[in-house]
Short mmCIF file of C-alpha atoms in Angstrom, two decimals:
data_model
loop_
_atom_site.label_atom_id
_atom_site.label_comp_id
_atom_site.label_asym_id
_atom_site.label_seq_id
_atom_site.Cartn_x
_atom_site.Cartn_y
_atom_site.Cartn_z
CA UNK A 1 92.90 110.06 102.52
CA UNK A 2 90.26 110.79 99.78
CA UNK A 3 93.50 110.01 97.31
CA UNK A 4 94.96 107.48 99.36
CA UNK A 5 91.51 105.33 98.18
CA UNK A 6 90.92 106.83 94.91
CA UNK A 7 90.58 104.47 91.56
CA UNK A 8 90.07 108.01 89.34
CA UNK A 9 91.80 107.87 86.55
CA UNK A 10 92.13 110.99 86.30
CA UNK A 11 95.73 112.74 85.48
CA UNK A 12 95.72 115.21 88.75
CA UNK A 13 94.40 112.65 91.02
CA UNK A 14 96.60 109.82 90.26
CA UNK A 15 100.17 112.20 90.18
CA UNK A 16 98.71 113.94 93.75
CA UNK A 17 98.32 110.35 95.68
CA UNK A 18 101.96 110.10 94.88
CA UNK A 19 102.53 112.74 97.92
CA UNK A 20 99.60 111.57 99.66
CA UNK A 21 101.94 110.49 102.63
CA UNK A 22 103.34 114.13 102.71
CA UNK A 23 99.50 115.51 102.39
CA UNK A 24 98.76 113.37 105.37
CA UNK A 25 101.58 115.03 106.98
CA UNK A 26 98.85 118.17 107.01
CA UNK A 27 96.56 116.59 109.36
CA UNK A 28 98.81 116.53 112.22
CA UNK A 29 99.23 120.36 111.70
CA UNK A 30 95.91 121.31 111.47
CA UNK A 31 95.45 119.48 114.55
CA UNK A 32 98.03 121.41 116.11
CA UNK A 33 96.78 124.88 115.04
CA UNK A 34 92.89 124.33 115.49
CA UNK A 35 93.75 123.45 119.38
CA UNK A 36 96.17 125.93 119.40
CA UNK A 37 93.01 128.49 117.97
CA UNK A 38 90.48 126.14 120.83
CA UNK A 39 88.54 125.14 117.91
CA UNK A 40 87.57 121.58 119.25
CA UNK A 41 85.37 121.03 116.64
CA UNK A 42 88.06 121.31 113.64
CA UNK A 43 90.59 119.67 116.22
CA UNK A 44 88.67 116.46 116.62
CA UNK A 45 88.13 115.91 113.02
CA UNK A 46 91.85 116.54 112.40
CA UNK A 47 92.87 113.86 114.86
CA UNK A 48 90.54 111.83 113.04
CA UNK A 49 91.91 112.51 109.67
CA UNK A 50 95.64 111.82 111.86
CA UNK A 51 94.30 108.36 112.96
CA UNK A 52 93.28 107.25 109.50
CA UNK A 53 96.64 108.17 107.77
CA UNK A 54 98.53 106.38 111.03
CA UNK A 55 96.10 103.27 109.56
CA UNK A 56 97.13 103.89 106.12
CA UNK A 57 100.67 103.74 106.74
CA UNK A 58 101.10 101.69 109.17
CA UNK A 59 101.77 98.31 107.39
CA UNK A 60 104.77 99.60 105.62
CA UNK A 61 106.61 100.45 109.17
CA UNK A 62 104.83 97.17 111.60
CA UNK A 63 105.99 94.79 109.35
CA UNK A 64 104.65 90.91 109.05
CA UNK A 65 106.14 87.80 110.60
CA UNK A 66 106.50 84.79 108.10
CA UNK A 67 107.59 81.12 109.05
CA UNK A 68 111.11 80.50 109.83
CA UNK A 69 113.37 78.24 107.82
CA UNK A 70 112.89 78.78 104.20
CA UNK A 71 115.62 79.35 101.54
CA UNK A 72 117.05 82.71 101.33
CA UNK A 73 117.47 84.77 98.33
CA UNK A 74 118.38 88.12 97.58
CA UNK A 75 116.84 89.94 94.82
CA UNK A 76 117.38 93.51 93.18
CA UNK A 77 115.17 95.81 91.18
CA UNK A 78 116.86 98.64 89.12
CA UNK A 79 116.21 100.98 86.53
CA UNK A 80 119.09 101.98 84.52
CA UNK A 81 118.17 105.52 83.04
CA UNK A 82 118.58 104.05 79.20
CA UNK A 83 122.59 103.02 79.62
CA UNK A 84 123.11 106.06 82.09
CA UNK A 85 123.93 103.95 85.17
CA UNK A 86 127.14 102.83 85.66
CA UNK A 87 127.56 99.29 84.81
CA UNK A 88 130.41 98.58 87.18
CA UNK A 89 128.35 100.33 90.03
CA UNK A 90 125.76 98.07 89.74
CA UNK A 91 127.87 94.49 89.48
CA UNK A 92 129.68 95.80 92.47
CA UNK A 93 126.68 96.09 94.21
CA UNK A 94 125.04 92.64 92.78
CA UNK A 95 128.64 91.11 94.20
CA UNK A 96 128.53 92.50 97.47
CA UNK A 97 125.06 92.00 98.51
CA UNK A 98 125.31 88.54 97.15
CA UNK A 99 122.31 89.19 94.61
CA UNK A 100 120.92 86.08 93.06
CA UNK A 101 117.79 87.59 91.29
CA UNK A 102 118.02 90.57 89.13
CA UNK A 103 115.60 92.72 87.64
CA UNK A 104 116.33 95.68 85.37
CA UNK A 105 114.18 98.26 83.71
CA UNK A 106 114.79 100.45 80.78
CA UNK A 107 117.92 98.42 79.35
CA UNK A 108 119.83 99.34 76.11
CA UNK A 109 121.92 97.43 73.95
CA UNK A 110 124.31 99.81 75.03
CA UNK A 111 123.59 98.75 78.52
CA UNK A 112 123.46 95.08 78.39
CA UNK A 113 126.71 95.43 76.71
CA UNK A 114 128.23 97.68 79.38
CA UNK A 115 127.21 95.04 82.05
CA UNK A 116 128.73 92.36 80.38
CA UNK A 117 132.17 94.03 80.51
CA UNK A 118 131.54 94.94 84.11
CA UNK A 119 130.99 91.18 84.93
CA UNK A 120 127.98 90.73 85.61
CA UNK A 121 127.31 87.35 83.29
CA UNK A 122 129.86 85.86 85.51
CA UNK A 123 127.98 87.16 88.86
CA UNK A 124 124.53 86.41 87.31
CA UNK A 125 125.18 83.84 84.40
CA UNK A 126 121.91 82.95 83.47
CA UNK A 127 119.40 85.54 81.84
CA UNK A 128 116.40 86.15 79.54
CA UNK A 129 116.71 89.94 77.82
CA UNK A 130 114.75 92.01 75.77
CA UNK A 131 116.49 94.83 75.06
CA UNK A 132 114.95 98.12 73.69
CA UNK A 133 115.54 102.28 72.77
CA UNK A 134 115.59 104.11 75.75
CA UNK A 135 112.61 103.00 78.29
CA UNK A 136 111.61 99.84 76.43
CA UNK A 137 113.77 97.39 77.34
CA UNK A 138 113.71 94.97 80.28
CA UNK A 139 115.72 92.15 81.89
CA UNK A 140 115.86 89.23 84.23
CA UNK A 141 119.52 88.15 84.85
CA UNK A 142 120.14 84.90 87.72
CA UNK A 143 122.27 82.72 89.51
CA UNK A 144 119.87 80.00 88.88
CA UNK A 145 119.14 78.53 85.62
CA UNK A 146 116.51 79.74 83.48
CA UNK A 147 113.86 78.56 81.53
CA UNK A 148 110.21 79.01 80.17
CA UNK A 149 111.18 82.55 79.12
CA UNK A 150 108.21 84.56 77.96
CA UNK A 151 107.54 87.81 76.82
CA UNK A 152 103.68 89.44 77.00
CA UNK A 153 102.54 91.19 73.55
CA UNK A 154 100.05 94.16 74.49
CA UNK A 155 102.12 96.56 76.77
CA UNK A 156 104.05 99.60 75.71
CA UNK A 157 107.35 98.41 77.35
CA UNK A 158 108.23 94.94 77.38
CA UNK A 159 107.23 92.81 80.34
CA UNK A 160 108.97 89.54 80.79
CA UNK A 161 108.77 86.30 82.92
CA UNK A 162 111.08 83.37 83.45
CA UNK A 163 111.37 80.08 85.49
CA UNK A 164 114.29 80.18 88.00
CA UNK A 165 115.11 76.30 88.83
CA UNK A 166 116.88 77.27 92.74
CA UNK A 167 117.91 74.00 94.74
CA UNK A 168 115.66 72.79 97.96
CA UNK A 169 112.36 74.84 96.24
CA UNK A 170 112.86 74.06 92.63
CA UNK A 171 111.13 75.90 90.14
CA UNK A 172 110.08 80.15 90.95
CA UNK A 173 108.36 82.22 88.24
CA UNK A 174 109.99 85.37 87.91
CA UNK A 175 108.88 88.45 86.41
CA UNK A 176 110.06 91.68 85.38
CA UNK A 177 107.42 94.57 84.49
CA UNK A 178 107.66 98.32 83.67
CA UNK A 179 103.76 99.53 83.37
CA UNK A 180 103.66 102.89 81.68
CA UNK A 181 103.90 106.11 83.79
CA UNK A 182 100.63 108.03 84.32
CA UNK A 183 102.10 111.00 82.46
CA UNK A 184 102.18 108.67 79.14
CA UNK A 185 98.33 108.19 79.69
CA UNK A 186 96.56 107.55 83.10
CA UNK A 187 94.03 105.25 81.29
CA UNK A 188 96.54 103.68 79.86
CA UNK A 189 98.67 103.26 82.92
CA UNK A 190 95.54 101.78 85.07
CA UNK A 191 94.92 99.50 82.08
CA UNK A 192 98.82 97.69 82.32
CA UNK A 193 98.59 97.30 86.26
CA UNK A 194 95.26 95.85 85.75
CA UNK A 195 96.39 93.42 83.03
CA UNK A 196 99.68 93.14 84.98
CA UNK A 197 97.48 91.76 88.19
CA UNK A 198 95.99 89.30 85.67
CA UNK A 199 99.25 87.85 84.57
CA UNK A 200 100.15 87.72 88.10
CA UNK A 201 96.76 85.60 88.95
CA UNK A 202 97.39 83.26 86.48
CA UNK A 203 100.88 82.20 88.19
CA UNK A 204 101.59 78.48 88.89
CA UNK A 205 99.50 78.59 92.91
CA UNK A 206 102.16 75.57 93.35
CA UNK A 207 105.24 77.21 93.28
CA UNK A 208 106.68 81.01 94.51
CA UNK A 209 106.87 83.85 92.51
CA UNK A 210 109.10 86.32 92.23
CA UNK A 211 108.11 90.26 90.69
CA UNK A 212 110.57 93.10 90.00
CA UNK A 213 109.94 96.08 88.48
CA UNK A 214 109.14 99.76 87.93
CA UNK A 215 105.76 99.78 88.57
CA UNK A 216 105.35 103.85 88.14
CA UNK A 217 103.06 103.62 91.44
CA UNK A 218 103.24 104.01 94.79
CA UNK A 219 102.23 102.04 97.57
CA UNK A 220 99.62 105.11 97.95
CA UNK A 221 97.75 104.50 94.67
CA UNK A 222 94.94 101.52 95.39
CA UNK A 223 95.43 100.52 91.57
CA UNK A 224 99.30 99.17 92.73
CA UNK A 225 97.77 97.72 96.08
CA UNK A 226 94.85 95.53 94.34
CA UNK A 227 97.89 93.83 93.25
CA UNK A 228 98.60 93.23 96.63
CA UNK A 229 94.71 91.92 97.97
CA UNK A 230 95.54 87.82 96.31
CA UNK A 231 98.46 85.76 96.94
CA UNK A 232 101.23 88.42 96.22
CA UNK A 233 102.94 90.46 99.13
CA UNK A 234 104.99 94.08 98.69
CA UNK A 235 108.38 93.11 100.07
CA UNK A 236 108.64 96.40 101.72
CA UNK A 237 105.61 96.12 103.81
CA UNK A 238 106.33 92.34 104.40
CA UNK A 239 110.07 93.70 106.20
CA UNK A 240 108.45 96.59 107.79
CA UNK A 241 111.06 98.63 106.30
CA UNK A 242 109.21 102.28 106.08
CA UNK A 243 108.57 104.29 103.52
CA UNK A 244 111.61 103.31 100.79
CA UNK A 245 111.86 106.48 98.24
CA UNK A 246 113.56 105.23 94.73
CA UNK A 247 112.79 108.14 92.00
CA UNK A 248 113.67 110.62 91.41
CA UNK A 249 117.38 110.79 92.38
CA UNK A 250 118.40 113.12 89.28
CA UNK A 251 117.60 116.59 90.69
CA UNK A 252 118.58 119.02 93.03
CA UNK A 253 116.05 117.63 96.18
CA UNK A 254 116.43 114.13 97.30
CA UNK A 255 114.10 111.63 95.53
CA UNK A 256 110.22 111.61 97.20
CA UNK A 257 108.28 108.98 96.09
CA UNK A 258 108.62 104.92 95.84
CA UNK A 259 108.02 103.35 92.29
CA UNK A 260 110.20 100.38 92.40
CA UNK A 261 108.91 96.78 94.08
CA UNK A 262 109.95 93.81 95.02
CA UNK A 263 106.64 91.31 95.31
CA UNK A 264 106.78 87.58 96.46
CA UNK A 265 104.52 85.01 96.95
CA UNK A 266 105.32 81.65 98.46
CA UNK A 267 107.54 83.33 100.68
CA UNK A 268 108.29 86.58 102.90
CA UNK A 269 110.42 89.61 103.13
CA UNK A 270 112.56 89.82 106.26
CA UNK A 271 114.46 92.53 104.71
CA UNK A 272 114.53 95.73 102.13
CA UNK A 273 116.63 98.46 101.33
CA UNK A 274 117.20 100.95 98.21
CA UNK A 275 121.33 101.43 96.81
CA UNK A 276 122.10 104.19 95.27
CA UNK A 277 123.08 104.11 91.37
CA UNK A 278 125.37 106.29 89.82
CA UNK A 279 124.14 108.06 86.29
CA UNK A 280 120.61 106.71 87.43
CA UNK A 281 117.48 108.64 88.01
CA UNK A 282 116.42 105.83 90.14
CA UNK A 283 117.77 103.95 93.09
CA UNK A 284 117.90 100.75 93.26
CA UNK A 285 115.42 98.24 94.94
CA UNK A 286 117.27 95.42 97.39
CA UNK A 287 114.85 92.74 99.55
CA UNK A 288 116.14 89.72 101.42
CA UNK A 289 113.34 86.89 100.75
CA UNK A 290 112.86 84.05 102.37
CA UNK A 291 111.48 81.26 99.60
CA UNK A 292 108.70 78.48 101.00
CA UNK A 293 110.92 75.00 100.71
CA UNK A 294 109.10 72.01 99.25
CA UNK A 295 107.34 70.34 100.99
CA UNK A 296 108.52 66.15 101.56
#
């Protein structure tokens, strides 16, 4: 719980409230084995420790209900591994689940090229790109047309942001970000989320936003949830969906932890999932949003 709250920036703190669900986990065994001993004392304050991660997690599995009768759109976050996903993997999946909005995470030349041959500029034919070596590069690709394309100067890997013109809401801001990981530098890494929260204040209030990305933090770290105290809600939480794992899917265990989000405002999650990607180290991030329509 103490990392659960923590805003150390300090390297072993930050990369143990990754597994602070699974450390949570603990409580309910010490609970067991201190009644188990009759030691009431050590008992109680287990089932205290039990009722305060149950608190803590909660939101992710209760969900929120958001008004009916906006405009659906479905959105997907992924993280390519450099150009080790397969390309044709991940059009298949943008065609099937009907994606409209696509954010992607360390994307090559190699890659970008790769996806074009797959299809995907005829799935997603409208996109703003900034292609790098291995975990710079990021990109927005969308059914809708784009426009007031940025890119922000400062960060280690690029951040982007576009303007997404979708009929019956007209224009979205979307955004694509990739903070550092904490092993780069966790002073560093709290610095970009920070800055990253900053950006996201500064959004249009009058229209909905959109936010992909690799955020290298979990819904556990309170640096990725201050995000989350203003106008901006984690799609996962908003659907209710439980505790969505995306990294790491390269090794022998299955992957543990949750890095990727989906965040909306002017609108609301009904639903979230994670797809597998071939050749990534990541899966991929899937959320069915409903948009706020304009208002006559």
């Amino acid at each position: 719980m103490a990392l659960y709250f923590s805003r150390s920036s300090a390297r072993v703190l930050v990369l143990a409230a990754s597994g602070a669900p699974y450390l949570m986990c603990c409580a309910l065994v010490g609970a067991v084995a201190f009644a188990a001993m009759r030691r009431w004392i050590g008992a109680g304050v287990a089932i205290v420790v039990v009722a305060a991660a149950v608190w803590a997690q909660a939101p992710l599995y209760v969900g929120r209900s958001g008004d009916d009768g906006g405009h659906e759109v479905m959105v997907m976050q992924a993280n390519l591994l450099f150009d080790g996903a397969d390309p044709q993997v991940l059009v298949d999946e943008v065609r099937v689940r009907k994606v409209a909005v696509l954010t992607v995470n360390e994307l090559t030349p190699v890659a970008v090229e790769g996806l074009r041959r797959a299809g995907l500029d005829q799935v997603l034919p409208y996109r703003h790109l900034s292609p790098g070596r291995t975990a710079t590069g990021t990109g927005i690709w969308s059914s809708y047309p784009l426009s007031e394309t940025v890119e922000y100067d400062g960060f280690v890997l690029n951040q982007l942001s576009a303007t997404a013109t979708i009929p019956d809401i007209g224009p979205v801001t979307v955004y694509a970000f990739h903070p550092v990981p904490p092993v780069y530098g966790t002073r560093v890494w709290a610095d970009e989320l920070s800055r990253l929260r900053e950006i996201l204040e500064r959004s249009p209030a009058s229209r909905p936003a959109i936010v992909g990305g690799d955020f290298n933090a979990t819904y556990d770290h309170a640096q990725f949830r201050t995000m989350l105290s203003g106008r901006f809600g984690d799609a996962v939480e908003q659907a209710g969906a439980g505790h969505l794992v995306t990294y790491p899917t390269d090794k022998p265990w299955p992957p543990l932890v949750g890095i990727d989000h989906i965040l909306i405002a002017g609108g609301h999650a009904r639903a979230a999932d994670t797809v597998g990607l071939t050749g990534a180290d990541h899966r991929a991030l899937v959320a069915r949003l409903d948009l706020d329509r304009q208002r006559k």
